[in-house]
mmCIF file of C-alpha atoms in Angstrom:
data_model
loop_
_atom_site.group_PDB
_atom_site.id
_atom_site.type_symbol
_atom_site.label_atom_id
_atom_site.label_comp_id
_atom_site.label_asym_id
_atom_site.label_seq_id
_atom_site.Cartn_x
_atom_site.Cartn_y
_atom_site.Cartn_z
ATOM 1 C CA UNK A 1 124.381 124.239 74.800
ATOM 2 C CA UNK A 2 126.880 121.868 74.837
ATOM 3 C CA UNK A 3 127.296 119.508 77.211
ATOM 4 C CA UNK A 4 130.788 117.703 77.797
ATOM 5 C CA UNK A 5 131.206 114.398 80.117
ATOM 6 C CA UNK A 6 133.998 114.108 82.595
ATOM 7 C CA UNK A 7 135.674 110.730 83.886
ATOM 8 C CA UNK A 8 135.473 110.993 87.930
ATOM 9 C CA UNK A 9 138.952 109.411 87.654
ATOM 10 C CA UNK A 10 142.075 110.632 88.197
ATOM 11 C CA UNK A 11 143.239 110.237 84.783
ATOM 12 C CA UNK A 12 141.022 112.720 83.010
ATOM 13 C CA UNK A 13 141.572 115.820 85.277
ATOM 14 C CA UNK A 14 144.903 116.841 83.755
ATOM 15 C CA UNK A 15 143.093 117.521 80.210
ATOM 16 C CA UNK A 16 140.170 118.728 82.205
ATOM 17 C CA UNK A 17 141.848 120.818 84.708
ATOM 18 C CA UNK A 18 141.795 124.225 83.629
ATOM 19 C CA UNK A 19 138.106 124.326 83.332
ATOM 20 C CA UNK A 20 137.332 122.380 86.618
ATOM 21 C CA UNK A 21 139.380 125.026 88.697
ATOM 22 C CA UNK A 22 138.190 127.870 86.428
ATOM 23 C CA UNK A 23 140.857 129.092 84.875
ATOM 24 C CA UNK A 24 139.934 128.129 81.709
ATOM 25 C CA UNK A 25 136.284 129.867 80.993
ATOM 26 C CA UNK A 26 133.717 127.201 80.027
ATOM 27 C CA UNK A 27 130.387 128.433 78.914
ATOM 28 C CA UNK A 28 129.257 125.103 78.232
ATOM 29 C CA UNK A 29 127.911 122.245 80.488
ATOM 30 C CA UNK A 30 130.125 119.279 82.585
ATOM 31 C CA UNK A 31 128.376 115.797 82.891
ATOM 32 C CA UNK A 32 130.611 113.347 85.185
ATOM 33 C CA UNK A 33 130.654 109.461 85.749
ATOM 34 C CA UNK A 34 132.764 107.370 85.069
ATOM 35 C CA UNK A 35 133.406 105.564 81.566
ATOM 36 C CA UNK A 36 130.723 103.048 81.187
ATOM 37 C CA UNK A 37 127.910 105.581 82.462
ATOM 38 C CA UNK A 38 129.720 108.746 79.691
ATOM 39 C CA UNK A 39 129.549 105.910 76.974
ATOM 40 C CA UNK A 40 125.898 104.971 77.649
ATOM 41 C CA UNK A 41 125.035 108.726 77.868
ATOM 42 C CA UNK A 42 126.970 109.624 74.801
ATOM 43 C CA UNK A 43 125.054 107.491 72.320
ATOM 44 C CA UNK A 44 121.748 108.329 74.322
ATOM 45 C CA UNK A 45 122.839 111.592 73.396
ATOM 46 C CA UNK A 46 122.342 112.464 76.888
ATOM 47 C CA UNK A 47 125.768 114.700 76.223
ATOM 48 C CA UNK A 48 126.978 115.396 73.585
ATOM 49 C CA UNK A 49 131.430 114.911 73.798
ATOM 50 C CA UNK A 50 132.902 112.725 75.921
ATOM 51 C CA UNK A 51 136.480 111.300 76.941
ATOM 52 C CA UNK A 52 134.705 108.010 76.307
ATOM 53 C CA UNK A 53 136.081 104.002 76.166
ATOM 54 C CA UNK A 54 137.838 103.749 72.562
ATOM 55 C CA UNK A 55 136.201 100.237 72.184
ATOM 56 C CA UNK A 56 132.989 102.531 72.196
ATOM 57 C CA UNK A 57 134.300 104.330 68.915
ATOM 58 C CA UNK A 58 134.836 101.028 67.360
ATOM 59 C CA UNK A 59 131.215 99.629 68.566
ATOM 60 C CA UNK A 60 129.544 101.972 66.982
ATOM 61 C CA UNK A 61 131.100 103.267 63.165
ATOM 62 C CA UNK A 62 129.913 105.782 61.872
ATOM 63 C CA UNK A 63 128.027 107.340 64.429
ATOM 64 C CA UNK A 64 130.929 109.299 66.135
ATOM 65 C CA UNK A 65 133.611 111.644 65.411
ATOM 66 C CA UNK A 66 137.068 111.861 67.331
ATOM 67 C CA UNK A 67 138.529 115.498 68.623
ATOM 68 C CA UNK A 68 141.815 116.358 67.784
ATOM 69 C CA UNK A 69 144.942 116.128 69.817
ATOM 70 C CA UNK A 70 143.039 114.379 73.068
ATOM 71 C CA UNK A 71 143.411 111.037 73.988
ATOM 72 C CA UNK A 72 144.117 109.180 77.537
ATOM 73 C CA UNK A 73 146.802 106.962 76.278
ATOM 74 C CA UNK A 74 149.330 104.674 78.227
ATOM 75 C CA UNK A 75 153.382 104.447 77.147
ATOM 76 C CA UNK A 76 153.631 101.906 78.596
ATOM 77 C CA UNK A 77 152.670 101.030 82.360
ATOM 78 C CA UNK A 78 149.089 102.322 83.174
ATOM 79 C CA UNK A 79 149.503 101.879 87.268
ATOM 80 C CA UNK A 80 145.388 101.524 87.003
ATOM 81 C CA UNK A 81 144.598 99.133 84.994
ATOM 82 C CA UNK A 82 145.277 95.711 87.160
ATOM 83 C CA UNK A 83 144.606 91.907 87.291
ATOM 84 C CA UNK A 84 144.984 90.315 90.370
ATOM 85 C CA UNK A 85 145.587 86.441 90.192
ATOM 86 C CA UNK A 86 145.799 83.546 92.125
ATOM 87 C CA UNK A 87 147.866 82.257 89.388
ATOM 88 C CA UNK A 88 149.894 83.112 86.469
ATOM 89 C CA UNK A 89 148.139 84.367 83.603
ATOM 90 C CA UNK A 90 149.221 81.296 81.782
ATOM 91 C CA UNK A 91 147.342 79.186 84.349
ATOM 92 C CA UNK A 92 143.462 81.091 84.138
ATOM 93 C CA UNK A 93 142.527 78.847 81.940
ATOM 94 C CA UNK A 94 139.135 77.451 82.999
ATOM 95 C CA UNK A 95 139.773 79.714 86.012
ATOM 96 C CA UNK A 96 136.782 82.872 86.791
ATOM 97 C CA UNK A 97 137.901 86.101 86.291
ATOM 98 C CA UNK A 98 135.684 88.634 87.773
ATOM 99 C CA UNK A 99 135.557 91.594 85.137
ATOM 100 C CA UNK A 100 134.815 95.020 86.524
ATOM 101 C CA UNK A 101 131.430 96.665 85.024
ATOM 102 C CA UNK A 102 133.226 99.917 84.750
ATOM 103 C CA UNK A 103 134.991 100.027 81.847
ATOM 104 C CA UNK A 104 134.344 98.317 78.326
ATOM 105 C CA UNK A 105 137.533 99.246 76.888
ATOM 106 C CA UNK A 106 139.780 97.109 79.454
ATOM 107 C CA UNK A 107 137.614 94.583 79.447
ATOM 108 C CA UNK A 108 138.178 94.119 75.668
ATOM 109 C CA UNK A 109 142.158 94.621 76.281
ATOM 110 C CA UNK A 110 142.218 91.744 79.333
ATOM 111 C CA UNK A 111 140.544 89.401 76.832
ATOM 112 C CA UNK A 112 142.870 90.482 74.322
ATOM 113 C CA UNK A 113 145.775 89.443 76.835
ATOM 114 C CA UNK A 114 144.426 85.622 77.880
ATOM 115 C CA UNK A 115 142.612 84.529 74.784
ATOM 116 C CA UNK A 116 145.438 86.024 72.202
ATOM 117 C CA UNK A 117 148.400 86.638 73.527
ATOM 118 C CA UNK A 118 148.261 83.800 76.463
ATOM 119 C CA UNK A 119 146.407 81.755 74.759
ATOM 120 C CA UNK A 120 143.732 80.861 77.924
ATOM 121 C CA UNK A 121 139.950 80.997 77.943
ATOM 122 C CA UNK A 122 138.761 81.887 81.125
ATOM 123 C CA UNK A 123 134.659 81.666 82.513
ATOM 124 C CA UNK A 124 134.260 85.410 83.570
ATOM 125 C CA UNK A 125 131.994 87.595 85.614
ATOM 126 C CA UNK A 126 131.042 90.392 86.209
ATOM 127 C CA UNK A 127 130.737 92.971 89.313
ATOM 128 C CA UNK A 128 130.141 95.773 89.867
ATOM 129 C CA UNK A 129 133.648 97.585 91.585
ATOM 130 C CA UNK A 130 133.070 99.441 94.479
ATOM 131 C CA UNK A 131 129.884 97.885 95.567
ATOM 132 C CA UNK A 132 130.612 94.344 95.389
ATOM 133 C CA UNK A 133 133.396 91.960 96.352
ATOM 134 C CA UNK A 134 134.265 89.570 93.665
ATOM 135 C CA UNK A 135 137.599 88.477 95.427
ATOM 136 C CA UNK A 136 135.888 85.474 97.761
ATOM 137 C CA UNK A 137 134.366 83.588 93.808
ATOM 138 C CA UNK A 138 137.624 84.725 91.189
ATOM 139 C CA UNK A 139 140.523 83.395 90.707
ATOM 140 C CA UNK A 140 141.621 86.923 89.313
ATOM 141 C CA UNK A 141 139.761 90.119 89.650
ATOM 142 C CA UNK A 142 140.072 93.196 87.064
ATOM 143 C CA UNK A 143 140.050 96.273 89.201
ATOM 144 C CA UNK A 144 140.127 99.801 87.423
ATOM 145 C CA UNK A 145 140.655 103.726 88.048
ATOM 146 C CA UNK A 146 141.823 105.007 91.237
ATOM 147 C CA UNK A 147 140.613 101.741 93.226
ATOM 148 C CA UNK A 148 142.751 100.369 91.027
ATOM 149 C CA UNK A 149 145.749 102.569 92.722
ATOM 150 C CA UNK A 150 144.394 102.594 96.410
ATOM 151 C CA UNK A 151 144.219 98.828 96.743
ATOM 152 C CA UNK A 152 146.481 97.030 98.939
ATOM 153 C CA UNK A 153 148.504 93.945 97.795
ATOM 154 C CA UNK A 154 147.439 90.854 98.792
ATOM 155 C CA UNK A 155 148.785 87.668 99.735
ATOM 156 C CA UNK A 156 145.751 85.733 98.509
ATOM 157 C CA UNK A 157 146.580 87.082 94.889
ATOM 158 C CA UNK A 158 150.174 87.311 94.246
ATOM 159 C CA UNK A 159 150.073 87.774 90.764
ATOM 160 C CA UNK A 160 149.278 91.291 89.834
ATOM 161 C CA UNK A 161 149.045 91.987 85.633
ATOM 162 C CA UNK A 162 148.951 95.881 84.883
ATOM 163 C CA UNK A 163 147.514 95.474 81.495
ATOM 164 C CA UNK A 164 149.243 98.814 80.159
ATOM 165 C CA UNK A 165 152.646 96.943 80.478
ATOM 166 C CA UNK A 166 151.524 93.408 79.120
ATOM 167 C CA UNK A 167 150.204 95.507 75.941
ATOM 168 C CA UNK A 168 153.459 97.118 75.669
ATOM 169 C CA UNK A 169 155.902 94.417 76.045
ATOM 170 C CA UNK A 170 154.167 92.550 73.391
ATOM 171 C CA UNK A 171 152.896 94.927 70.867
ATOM 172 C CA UNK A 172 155.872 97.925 71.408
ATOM 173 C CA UNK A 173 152.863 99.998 70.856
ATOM 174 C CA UNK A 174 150.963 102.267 73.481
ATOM 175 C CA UNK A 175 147.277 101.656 74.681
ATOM 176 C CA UNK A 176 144.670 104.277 74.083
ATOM 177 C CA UNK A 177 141.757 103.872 76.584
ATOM 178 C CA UNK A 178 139.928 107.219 75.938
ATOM 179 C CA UNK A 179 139.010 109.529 72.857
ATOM 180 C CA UNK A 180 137.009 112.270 73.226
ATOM 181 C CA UNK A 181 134.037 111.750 71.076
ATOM 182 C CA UNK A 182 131.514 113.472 69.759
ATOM 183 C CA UNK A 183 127.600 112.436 69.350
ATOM 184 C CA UNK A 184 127.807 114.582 65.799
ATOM 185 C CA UNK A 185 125.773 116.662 64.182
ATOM 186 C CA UNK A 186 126.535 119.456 61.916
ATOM 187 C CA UNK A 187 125.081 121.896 63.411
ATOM 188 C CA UNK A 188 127.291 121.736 66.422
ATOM 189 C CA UNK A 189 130.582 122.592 64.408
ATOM 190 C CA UNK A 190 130.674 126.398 65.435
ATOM 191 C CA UNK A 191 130.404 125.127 69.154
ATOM 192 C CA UNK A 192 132.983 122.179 68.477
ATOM 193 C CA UNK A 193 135.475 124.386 67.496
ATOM 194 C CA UNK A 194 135.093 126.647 70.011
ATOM 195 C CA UNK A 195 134.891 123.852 72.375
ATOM 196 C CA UNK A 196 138.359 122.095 70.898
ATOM 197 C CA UNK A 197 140.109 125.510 71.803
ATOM 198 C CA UNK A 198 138.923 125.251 75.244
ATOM 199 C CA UNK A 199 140.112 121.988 75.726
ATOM 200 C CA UNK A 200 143.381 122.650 73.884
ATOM 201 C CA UNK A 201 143.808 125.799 76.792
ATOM 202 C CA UNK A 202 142.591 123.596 79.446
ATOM 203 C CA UNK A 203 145.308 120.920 78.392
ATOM 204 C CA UNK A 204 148.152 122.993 78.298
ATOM 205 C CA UNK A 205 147.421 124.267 81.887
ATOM 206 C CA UNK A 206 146.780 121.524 83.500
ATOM 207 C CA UNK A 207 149.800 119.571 81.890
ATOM 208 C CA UNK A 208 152.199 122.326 83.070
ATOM 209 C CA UNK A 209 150.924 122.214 86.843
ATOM 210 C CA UNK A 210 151.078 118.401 87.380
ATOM 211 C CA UNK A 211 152.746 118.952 90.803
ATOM 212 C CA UNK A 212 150.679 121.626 91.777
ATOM 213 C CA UNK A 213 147.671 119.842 90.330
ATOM 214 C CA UNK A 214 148.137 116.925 92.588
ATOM 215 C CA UNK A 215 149.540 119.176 95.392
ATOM 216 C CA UNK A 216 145.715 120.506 95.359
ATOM 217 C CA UNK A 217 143.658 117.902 94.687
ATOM 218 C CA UNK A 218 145.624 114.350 95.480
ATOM 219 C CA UNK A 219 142.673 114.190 98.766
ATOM 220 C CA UNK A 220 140.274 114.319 96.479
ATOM 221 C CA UNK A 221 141.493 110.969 94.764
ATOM 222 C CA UNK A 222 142.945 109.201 98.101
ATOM 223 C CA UNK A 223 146.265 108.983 96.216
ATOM 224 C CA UNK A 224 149.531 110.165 97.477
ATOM 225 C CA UNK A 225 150.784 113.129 95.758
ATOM 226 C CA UNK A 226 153.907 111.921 94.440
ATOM 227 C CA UNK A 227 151.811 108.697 93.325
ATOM 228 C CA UNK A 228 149.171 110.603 91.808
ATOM 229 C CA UNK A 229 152.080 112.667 89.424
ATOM 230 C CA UNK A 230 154.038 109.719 88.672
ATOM 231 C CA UNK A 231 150.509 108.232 87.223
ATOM 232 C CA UNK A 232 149.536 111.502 85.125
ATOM 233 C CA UNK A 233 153.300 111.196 83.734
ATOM 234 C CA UNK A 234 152.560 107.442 82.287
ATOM 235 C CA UNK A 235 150.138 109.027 79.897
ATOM 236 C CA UNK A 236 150.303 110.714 76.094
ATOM 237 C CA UNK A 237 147.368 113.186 76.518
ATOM 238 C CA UNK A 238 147.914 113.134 72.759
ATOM 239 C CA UNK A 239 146.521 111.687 69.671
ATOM 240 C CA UNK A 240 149.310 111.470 67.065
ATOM 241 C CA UNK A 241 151.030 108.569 65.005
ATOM 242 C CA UNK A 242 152.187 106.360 67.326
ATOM 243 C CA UNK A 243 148.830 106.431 69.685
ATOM 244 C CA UNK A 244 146.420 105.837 66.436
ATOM 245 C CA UNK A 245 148.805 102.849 65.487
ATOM 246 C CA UNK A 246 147.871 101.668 68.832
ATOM 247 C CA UNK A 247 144.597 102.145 68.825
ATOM 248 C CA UNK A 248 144.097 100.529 65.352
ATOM 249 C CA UNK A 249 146.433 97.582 66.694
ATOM 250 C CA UNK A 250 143.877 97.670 69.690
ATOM 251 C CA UNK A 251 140.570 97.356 67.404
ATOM 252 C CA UNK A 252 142.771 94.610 64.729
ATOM 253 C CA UNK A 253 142.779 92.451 68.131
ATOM 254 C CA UNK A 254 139.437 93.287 69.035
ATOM 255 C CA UNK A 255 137.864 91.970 65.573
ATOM 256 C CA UNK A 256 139.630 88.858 65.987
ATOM 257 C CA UNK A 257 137.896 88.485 69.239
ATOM 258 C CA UNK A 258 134.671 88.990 67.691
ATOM 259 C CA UNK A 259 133.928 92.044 69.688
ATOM 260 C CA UNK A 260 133.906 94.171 66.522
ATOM 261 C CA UNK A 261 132.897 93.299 62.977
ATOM 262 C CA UNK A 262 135.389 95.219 61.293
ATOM 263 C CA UNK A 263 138.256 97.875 62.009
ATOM 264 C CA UNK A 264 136.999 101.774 62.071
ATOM 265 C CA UNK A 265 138.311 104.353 59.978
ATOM 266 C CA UNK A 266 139.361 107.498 62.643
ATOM 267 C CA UNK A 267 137.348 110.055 61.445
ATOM 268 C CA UNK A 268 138.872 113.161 63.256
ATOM 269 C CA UNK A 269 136.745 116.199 63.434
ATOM 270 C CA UNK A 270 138.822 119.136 62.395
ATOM 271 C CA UNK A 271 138.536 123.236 62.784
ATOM 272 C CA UNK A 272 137.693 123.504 58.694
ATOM 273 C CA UNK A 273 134.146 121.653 59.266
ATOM 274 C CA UNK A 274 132.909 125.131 61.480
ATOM 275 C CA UNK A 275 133.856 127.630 58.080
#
């Protein structure tokens, strides 16, 4: 049996929805955490597809394939995604930033941001968010998700960075955080496909309910309901032209950094592999 990994966040249940509320039928298995645990447990093969961090795709060529038609990709704000400073970005230079354990993929885009586009090498940390407070050591602080929502301004960091928006205004492209990938194997292809339609049903419903979506379930997330739409409504659930020029863009940047020793070809499962 299949078994498919779900972010906890807020961001993946639109895609997700119609087989989390049962409306969709799923007669395979759900896995959550939340995107450095799916990652881990996708090349563990401790599940088998995953809405998982695109830097993972990159990290590891060759060993996964990309389903059609999903991705969890910003236009251009990302409301969750958010630096908070002491300082201008311009000014972290020699400064700690405290680097949330949580996700690899914005990790990878915040260095992208100071050491390419700003031009500043910061001495970073890590923490781990929700469990530790970083905010007392760091000059800035990466905070993701739906903490990343809930927080509360504050006066001791008056420079707040949502990353989605720096990538935007200086690449015109948008940011893809998520693919869902799959630990492959061949023999999985009848199950794949059937799987892709599910997720392709489960899509469509849960992107024509937004408002009732968050109507039902904004507790759940400690977001506002109004909030919690206008944040599913800065993503492209897609993955078409413009969001694979990102991503490539995204993984260009991410060699340069040394992160990645070369750029990945996409290598999109399709329907014809289960005939």
């Amino acid at each position: 049996m299949l078994r498919l990994g779900h972010i906890v966040y807020s961001n993946c249940f639109p895609i997700h929805a119609g087989i989390l509320t049962g409306k969709v039928a799923f007669p395979f298995a759900i896995v959550e955490g939340i995107p450095t645990e799916l990652n881990r447990y996708l090349v563990e093969g401790k599940i088998d597809v995953s809405p998982s961090s695109s830097i993972e795709y990159a990290m590891n060529p060759g060993k996964y394939r990309i389903l059609p038609g999903l991705s969890i990709t910003s236009r251009n704000k990302v409301m969750s995604i958010l630096l908070e400073s002491k300082v201008p970005l311009e000014d972290l230079d020699g400064k700690t930033v405290a680097l949330t354990t949580a996700s690899a993929t914005s990790v990878v885009l915040l260095r992208v941001i100071l050491e390419l586009f700003t031009g500043v090498c910061p001495d970073f940390l890590q923490y781990e968010q929700g469990s530790e407070d970083p905010y007392v050591q760091a000059d800035a602080v990466l905070t993701i998700g739906d903490l990343a929502i809930q927080r509360a301004a504050s006066p001791r960091f008056p420079h707040a960075y949502d990353l989605g928006e720096v990538w935007h205004r200086q690449t015109g492209l948008p940011f893809v955080f998520a693919l869902w990938q799959v630990n492959y194997r061949r023999s999985m292809d009848q199950d794949l496909a059937r799987l892709s339609n599910i997720l392709k049903e489960s899509k469509e419903y849960g992107l024509s309910r937004l408002n009732e979506l968050a109507e039902g379930h904004a507790a759940q997330f400690g977001i506002p309901v109004e909030t919690l739409v206008r944040y599913w409504n800065c993503f492209s659930y897609d993955l078409g032209p413009e969001e694979q020029k990102g991503l490539l863009a995204y993984y260009g940047y991410a060699m340069e950094l040394g992160v990645i020793d070369s750029v990945p070809g996409l290598k999109i499962w399709t329907p014809d592999a289960a005939r």
